[in-house]
Coordinates of C-alpha atoms and ligand atoms in Angstrom, one line a residue:
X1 CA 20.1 -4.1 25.5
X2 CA 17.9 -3.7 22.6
X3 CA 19.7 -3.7 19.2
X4 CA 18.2 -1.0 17.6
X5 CA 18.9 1.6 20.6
X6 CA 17.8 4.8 17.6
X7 CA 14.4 3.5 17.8
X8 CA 14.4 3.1 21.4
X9 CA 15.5 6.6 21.5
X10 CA 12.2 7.6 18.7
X11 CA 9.6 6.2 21.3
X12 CA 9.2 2.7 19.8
X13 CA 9.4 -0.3 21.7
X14 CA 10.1 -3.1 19.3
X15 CA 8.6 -6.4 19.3
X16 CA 8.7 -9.9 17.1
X17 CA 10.0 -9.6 13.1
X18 CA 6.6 -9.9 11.0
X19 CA 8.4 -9.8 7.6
X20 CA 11.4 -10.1 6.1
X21 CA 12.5 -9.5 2.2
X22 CA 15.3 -8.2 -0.3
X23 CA 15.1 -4.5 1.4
X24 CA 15.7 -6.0 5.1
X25 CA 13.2 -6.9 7.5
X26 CA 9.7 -5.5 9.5
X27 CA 9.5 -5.6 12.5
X28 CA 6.4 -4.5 14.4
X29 CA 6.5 -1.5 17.5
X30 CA 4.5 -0.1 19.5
X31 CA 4.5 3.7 19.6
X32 CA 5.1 4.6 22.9
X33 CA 3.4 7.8 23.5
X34 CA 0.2 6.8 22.4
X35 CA 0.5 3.1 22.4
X36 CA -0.3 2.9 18.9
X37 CA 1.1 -0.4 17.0
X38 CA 3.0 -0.1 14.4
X39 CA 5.0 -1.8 11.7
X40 CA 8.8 -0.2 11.3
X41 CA 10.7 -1.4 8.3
X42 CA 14.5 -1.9 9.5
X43 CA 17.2 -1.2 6.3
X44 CA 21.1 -1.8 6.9
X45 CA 22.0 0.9 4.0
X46 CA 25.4 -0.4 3.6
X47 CA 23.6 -3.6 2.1
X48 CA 20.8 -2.1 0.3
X49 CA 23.5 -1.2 -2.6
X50 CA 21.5 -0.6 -5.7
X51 CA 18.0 -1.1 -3.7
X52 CA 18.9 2.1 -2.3
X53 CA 17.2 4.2 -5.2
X54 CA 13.8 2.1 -4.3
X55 CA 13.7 3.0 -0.7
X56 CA 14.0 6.6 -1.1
X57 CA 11.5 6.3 -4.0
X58 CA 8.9 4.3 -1.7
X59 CA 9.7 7.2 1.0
X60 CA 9.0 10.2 -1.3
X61 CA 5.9 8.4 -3.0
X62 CA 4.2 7.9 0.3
X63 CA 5.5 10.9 1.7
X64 CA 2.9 12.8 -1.3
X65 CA 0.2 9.5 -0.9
X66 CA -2.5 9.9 1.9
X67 CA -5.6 7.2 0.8
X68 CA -7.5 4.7 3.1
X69 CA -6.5 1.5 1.1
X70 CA -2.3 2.8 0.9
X71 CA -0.4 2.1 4.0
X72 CA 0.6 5.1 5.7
X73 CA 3.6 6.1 6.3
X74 CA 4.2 8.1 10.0
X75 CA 7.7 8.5 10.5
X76 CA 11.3 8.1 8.2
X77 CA 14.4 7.5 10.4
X78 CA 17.9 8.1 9.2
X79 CA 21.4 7.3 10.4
X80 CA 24.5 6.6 9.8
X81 CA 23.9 2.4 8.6
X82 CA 20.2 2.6 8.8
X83 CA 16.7 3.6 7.5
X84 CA 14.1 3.0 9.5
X85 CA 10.5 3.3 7.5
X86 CA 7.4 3.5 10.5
X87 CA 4.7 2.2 8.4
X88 CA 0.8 1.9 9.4
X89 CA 0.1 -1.8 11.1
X90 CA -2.2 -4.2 9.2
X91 CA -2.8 -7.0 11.4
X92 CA -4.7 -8.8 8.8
X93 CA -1.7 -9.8 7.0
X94 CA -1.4 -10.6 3.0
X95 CA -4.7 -10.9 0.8
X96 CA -2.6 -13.6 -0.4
X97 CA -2.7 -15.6 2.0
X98 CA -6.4 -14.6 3.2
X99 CA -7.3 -15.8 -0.7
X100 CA -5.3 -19.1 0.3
X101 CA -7.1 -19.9 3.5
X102 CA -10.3 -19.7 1.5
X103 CA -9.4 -21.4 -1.2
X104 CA -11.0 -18.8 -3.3
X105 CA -13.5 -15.9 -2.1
X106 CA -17.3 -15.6 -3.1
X107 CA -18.0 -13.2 -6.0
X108 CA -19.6 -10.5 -3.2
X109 CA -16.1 -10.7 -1.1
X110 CA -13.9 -10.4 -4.2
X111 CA -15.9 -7.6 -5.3
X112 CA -15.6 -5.5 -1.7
X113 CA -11.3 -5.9 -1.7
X114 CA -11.6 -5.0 -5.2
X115 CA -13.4 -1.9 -4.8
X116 CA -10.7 -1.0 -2.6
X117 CA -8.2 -1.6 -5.1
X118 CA -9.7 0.4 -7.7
X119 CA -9.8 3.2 -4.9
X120 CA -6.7 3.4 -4.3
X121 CA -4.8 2.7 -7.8
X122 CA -7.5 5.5 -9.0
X123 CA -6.5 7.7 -6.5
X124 CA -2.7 6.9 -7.2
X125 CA -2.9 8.0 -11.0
X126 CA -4.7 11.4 -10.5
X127 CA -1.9 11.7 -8.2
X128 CA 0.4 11.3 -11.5
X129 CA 2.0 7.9 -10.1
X130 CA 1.9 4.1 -11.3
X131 CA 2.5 1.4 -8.9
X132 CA 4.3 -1.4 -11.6
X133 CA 4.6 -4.2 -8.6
X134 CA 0.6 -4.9 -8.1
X135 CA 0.0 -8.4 -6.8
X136 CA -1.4 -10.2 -3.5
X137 CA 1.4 -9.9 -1.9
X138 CA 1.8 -6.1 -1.5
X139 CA -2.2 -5.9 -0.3
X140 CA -2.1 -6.2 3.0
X141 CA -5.6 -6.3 5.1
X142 CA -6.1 -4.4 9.0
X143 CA -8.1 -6.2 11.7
X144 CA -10.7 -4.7 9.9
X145 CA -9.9 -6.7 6.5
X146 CA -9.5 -3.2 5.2
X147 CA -7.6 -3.4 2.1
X148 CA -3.6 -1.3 2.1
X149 CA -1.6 -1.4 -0.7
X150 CA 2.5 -1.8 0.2
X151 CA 6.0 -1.7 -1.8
X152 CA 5.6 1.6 -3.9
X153 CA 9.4 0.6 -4.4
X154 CA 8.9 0.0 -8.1
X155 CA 6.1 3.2 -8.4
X156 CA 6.4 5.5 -11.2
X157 CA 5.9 9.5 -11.4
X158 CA 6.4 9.8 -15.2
X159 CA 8.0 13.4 -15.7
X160 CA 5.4 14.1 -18.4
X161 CA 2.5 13.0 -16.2
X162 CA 1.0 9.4 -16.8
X163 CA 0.5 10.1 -20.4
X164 CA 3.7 9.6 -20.7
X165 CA 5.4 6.2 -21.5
X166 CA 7.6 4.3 -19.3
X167 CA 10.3 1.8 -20.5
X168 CA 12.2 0.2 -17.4
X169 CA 10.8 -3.2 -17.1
X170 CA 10.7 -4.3 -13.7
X171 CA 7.9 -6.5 -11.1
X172 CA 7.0 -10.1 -11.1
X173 CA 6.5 -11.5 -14.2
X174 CA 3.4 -13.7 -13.2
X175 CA 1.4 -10.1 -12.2
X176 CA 3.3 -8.2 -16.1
X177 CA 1.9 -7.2 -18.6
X178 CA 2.7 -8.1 -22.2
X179 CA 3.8 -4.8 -23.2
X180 CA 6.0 -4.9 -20.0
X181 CA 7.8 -8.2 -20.7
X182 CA 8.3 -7.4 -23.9
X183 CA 10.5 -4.1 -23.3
X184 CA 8.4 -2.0 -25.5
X185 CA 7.0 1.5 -24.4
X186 CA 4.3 1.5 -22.3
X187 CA 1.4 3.8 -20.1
X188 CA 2.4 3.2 -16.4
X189 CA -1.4 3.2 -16.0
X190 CA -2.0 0.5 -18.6
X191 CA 0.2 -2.4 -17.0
X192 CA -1.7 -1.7 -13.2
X193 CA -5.0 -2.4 -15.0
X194 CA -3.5 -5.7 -16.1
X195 CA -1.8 -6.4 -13.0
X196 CA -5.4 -5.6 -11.1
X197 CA -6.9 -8.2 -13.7
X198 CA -4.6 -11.0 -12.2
X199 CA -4.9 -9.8 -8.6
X200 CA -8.7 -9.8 -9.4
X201 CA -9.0 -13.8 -11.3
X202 CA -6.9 -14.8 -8.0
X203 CA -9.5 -13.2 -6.0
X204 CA -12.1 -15.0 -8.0
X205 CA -10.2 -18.5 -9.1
X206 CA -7.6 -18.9 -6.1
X207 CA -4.9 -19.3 -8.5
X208 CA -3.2 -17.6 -11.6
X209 CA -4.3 -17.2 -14.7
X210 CA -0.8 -17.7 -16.4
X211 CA 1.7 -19.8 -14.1
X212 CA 4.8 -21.5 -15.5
X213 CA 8.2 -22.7 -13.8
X214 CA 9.5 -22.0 -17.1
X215 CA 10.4 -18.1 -17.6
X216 CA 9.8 -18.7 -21.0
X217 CA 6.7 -20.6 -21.2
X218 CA 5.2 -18.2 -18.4
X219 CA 6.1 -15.0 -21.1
X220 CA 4.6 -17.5 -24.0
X221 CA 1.1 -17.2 -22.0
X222 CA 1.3 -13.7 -21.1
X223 CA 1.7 -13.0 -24.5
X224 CA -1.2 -14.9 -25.7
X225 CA -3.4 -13.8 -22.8
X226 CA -5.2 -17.2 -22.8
X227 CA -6.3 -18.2 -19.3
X228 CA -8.8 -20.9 -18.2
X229 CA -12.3 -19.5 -17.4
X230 CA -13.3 -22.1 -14.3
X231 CA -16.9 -23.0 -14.1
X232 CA -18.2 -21.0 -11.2
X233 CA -17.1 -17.5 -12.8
X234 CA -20.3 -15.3 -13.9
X235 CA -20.7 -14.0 -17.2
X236 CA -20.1 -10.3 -15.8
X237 CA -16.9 -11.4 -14.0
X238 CA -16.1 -13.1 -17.3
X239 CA -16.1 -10.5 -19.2
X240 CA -14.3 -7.5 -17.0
X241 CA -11.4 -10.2 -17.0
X242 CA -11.5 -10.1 -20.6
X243 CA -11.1 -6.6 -20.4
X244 CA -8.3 -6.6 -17.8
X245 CA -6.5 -9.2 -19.0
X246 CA -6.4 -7.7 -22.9
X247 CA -2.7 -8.4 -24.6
X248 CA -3.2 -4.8 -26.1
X249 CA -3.2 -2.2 -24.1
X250 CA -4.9 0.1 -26.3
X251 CA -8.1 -2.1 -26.1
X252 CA -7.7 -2.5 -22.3
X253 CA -10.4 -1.1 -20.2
X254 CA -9.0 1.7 -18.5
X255 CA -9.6 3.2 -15.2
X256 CA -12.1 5.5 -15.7
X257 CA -14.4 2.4 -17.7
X258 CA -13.3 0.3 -14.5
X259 CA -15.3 3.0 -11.7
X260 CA -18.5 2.0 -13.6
X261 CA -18.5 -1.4 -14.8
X262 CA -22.0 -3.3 -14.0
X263 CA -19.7 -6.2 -12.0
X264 CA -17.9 -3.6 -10.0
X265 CA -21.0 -1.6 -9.3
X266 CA -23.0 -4.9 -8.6
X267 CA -24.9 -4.9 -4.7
X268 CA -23.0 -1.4 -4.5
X269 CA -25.3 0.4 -6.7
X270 CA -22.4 3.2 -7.0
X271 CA -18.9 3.1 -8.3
X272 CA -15.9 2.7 -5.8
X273 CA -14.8 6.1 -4.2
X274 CA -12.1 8.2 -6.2
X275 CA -12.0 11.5 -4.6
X276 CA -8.5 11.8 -2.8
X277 CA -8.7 11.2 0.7
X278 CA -6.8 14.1 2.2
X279 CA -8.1 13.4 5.5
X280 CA -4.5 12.9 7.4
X281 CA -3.6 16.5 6.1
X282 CA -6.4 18.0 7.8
X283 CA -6.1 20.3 11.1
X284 CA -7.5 18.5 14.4
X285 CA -8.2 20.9 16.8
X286 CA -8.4 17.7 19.4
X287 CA -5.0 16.2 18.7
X288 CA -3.6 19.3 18.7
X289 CA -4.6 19.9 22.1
X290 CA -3.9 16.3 23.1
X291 CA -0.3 17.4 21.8
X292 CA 0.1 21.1 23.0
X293 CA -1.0 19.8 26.5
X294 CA 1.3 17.0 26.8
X295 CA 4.4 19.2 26.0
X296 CA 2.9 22.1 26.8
X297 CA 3.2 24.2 23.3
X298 CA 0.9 26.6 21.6
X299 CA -1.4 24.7 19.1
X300 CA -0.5 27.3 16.3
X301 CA 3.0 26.6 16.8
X302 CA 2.8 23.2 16.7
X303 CA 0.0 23.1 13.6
X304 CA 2.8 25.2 11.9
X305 CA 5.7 22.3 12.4
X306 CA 3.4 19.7 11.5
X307 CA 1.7 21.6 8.4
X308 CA 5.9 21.0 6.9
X309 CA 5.5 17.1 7.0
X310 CA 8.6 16.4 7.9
X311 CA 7.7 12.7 8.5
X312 CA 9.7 13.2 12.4
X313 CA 8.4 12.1 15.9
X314 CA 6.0 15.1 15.4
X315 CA 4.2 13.9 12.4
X316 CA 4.1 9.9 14.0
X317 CA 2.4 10.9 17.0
X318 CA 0.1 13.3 15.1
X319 CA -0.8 11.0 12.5
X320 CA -1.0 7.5 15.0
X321 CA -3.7 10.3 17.6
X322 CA -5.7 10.7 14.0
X323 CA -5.5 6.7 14.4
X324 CA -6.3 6.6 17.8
X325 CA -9.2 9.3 17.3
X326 CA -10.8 7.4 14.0
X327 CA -10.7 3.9 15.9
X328 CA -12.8 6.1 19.1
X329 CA -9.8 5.4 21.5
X330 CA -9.3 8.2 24.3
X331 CA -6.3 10.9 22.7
X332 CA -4.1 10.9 25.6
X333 CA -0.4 11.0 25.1
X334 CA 1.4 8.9 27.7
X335 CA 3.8 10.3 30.4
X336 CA 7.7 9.6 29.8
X337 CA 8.7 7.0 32.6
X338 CA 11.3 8.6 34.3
X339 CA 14.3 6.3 35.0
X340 CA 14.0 6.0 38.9
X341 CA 17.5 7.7 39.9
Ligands
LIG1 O1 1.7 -4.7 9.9 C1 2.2 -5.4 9.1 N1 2.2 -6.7 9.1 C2 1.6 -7.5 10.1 C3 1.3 -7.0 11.4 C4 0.7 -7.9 12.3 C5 0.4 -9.2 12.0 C6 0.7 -9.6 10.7 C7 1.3 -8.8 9.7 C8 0.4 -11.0 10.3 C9 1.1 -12.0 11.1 N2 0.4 -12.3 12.3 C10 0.6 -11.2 13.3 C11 -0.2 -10.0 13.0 C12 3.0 -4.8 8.0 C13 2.7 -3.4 7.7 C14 3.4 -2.8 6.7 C15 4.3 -3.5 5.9 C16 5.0 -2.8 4.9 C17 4.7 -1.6 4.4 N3 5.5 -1.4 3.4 N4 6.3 -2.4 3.2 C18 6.0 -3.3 4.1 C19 4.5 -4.9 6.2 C20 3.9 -5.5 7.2 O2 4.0 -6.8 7.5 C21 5.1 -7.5 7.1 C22 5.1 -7.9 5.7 C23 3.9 -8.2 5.1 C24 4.0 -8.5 3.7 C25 5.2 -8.6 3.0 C26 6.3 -8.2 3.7 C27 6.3 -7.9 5.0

C-alpha cells in the first residue's frame, strides 16, 4: 500500500527518494495522465515548525515565477500533516556536483550555465524578488544540462521594491556577502551578485574562493574579499570576479553592468536574455483540446479555471502537456485504468 495514498489519489505514481534535506525529502513521480516525470517535494508539517514560514514563501514565490532557468512549479498539495510541492524534474542533478566530476569546467562551459544564471536572477529582480540562498547546490541541470534554479525558501519581495534594504541575515555563509554577515542593511539585489561571483569562481576554479572550517576565519576572508587568482583564469574572467566579488556593495557591478560585460558576451556576441518568459501563462489552443477531449469539457471553460492558477491537478496536467508539447512528445492524456470489478 503506498504510503502517501493523497498522491496516489492526485495521479502520481511515486518512485525512489532523489533528495532529502531540513524541509523533508523529494521524491520523484511520474504524472500519470500524461506520463510526465516529476519531482514532488514531501513536507510532514507537524515537523516543519518554524520552516513552515519558508515553505509557503517558496510556494507563493514560484507560484508569481515562470522563467526557463527556475524550476517550475505544477501542482501544491495540502492536508491535514502534509505539503506536497510537484516541482519540474531535472535529471541532470546539482551543478555542483557536474562542477565536481569535471574538476572544473572550460571558460566556454562556465560561460553558457552562467548565462543562464544571469537570466534568471535578472528576471527574478524585475520581478521585485531576491533569492539570498544562491550556490551550486540549488542549480539543478535537466537532461538537457539546462540550468534551474531551486530553494526560493530564503527569497525576498522587499515591500518597497528591491530598492529597498533588507536586514534578516540568512544562507550559507561560504556563498554571503560581507554586508550580509555583518548584519548591516543591505540591497537584496546586491548580495545575489556576490553570491553569483562565488557560484561563478567555482564554475571557473572548482573550489571556493573563501573556505574555512572556522566560522570565524571564513567571515575574516569574506570580509577582506581576498581570494586566490589560479593560473588558468583569463584576464577578462579576472576582472568580472573582481567586480562580483567586491566587499562594497556600492562598487559591485550590478545586474544591469553584468548583461553586457565583454566576458559574459564573449562567443555569444549578445547579452544573456532578460525579457520575462511568460511562456507557461500563455493559452494553447492544442492542450486545451488534448484536455477538453479527454474529459470532455468546453475549452473556454476550462481556459477560464486554468487562467486562476490555482496550482491543482488542472494546472499540473496543463503545465506538464506544455512539457510534453515543447519536448515534441504526442499531447495525449492517458485513460484512467479502471479497477477490473
Ligand atoms: O528532479 C530532481 N532531481 C533529480 C531527478 C532525477 C535525477 C537526479 C535528480 C539525479 C540523481 N540521479 C537520478 C536522476 C529535483 C527537482 C526539483 C528539486 C527541488 C525543487 N525545489 N526544491 C527541490 C529537487 C530535485 O532533486 C532532489 C534534490 C536536488 C538537490 C537538492 C535537494 C534535492
Amino acid at each position: 500500500m503506498s504510503r502517501y495514498p493523497t498522491l496516489r489519489a492526485c495521479g502520481y505514481e511515486l518512485d525512489r527518494t532523489i533528495g532529502t534535506g531540513g524541509f523533508g525529502k523529494v521524491k520523484l513521480a511520474t504524472h500519470t495522465l500524461t506520463g510526465e516525470k516529476v519531482a514532488i517535494k514531501i513536507m510532514d508539517k507537524t515537523k516543519l515548525g518554524k520552516d513552515l514560514p519558508r515553505v509557503k514563501l517558496e510556494i507563493s514565490a514560484l507560484k508569481n515565477l515562470s522563467h526557463p532557468n527556475i524550476c517550475k512549479l505544477y501542482q501544491v498539495i495540502e492536508t491535514e500533516s502534509h505539503c506536497y510541492v510537484v516541482m519540474e524534474y531535472c535529471s541532470g542533478g546539482e551543478l555542483f556536483d557536474h562542477i565536481v566530476e569535471k574538476s572544473r569546467l572550460s571558460e566556454m562551459e562556465s560561460r553558457m550555465f552562467f548565462r543562464q544564471i544571469i537570466s534568471a536572477v535578472s528576471y527574478l529582480h524585475d520581478s521585485g524578488y531576491a533569492h539570498r540562498d544562491l550556490k551550486p547546490e540549488n542549480v539543478l541541470l535537466d537532461r538537457e544540462q539546462n540550468l534551474k534554479i531551486i530553494d526560493f525558501g530564503l527569497c525576498a519581495k522587499p515591500q518597497g521594491g528591491m530598492d529597498s534594504l533588507l536586514l534578516t541575515s540568512c544562507g550559507s555563509p561560504t556563498y554571503a556577502a560581507p554586508e550580509l554577515i555583518q548584519g548591516v542593511k543591505y540591497h537584496g539585489s546586491e548580495v545575489d551578485i556576490w553570491s553569483m561571483g562565488v557560484i561563478l569562481y567555482a564554475l571557473l576554479c572548482g573550489c571556493l574562493p573563501f573556505e574555512s572550517d572556522n566560522i570565524d576565519e571564513l567571515f575574516k576572508k569574506i570580509l577582506r574579499g581576498k581570494y586566490i587568482e589560479p593560473g588558468w583564469l583569463s584576464s577578462g574572467s579576472k576582472r568580472l570576479l573582481r567586480r562580483m566579488l567586491c566587499v562594497d556593495p556600492l562598487k559591485r557591478i550590478r545586474i544591469s553592468e553584468l548583461i553586457n560585460d565583454p566576458w559574459v558576451r564573449l562567443g555569444f556576441g549578445c547579452p544573456p536574455s532578460t525579457k520575462t518568459h511568460d511562456i507557461d501563462r500563455c493559452k494553447d489552443m492544442e492542450c486545451l483540446e488534448a484536455i477538453s477531449q479527454h474529459f470532455d469539457i468546453d475549452k473556454e471553460i476550462i481556459w477560464s479555471r486554468l487562467s486562476k492558477w490555482k496550482y491543482d491537478c488542472e494546472t499540473a496536467t496543463y503545465l506538464l502537456l506544455l512539457n510534453k508539447k515543447k519536448n515534441g512528445s504526442p499531447l495525449v492524456l492517458k485513460k484512467k485504468e479502471v479497477p477490473n470489478q
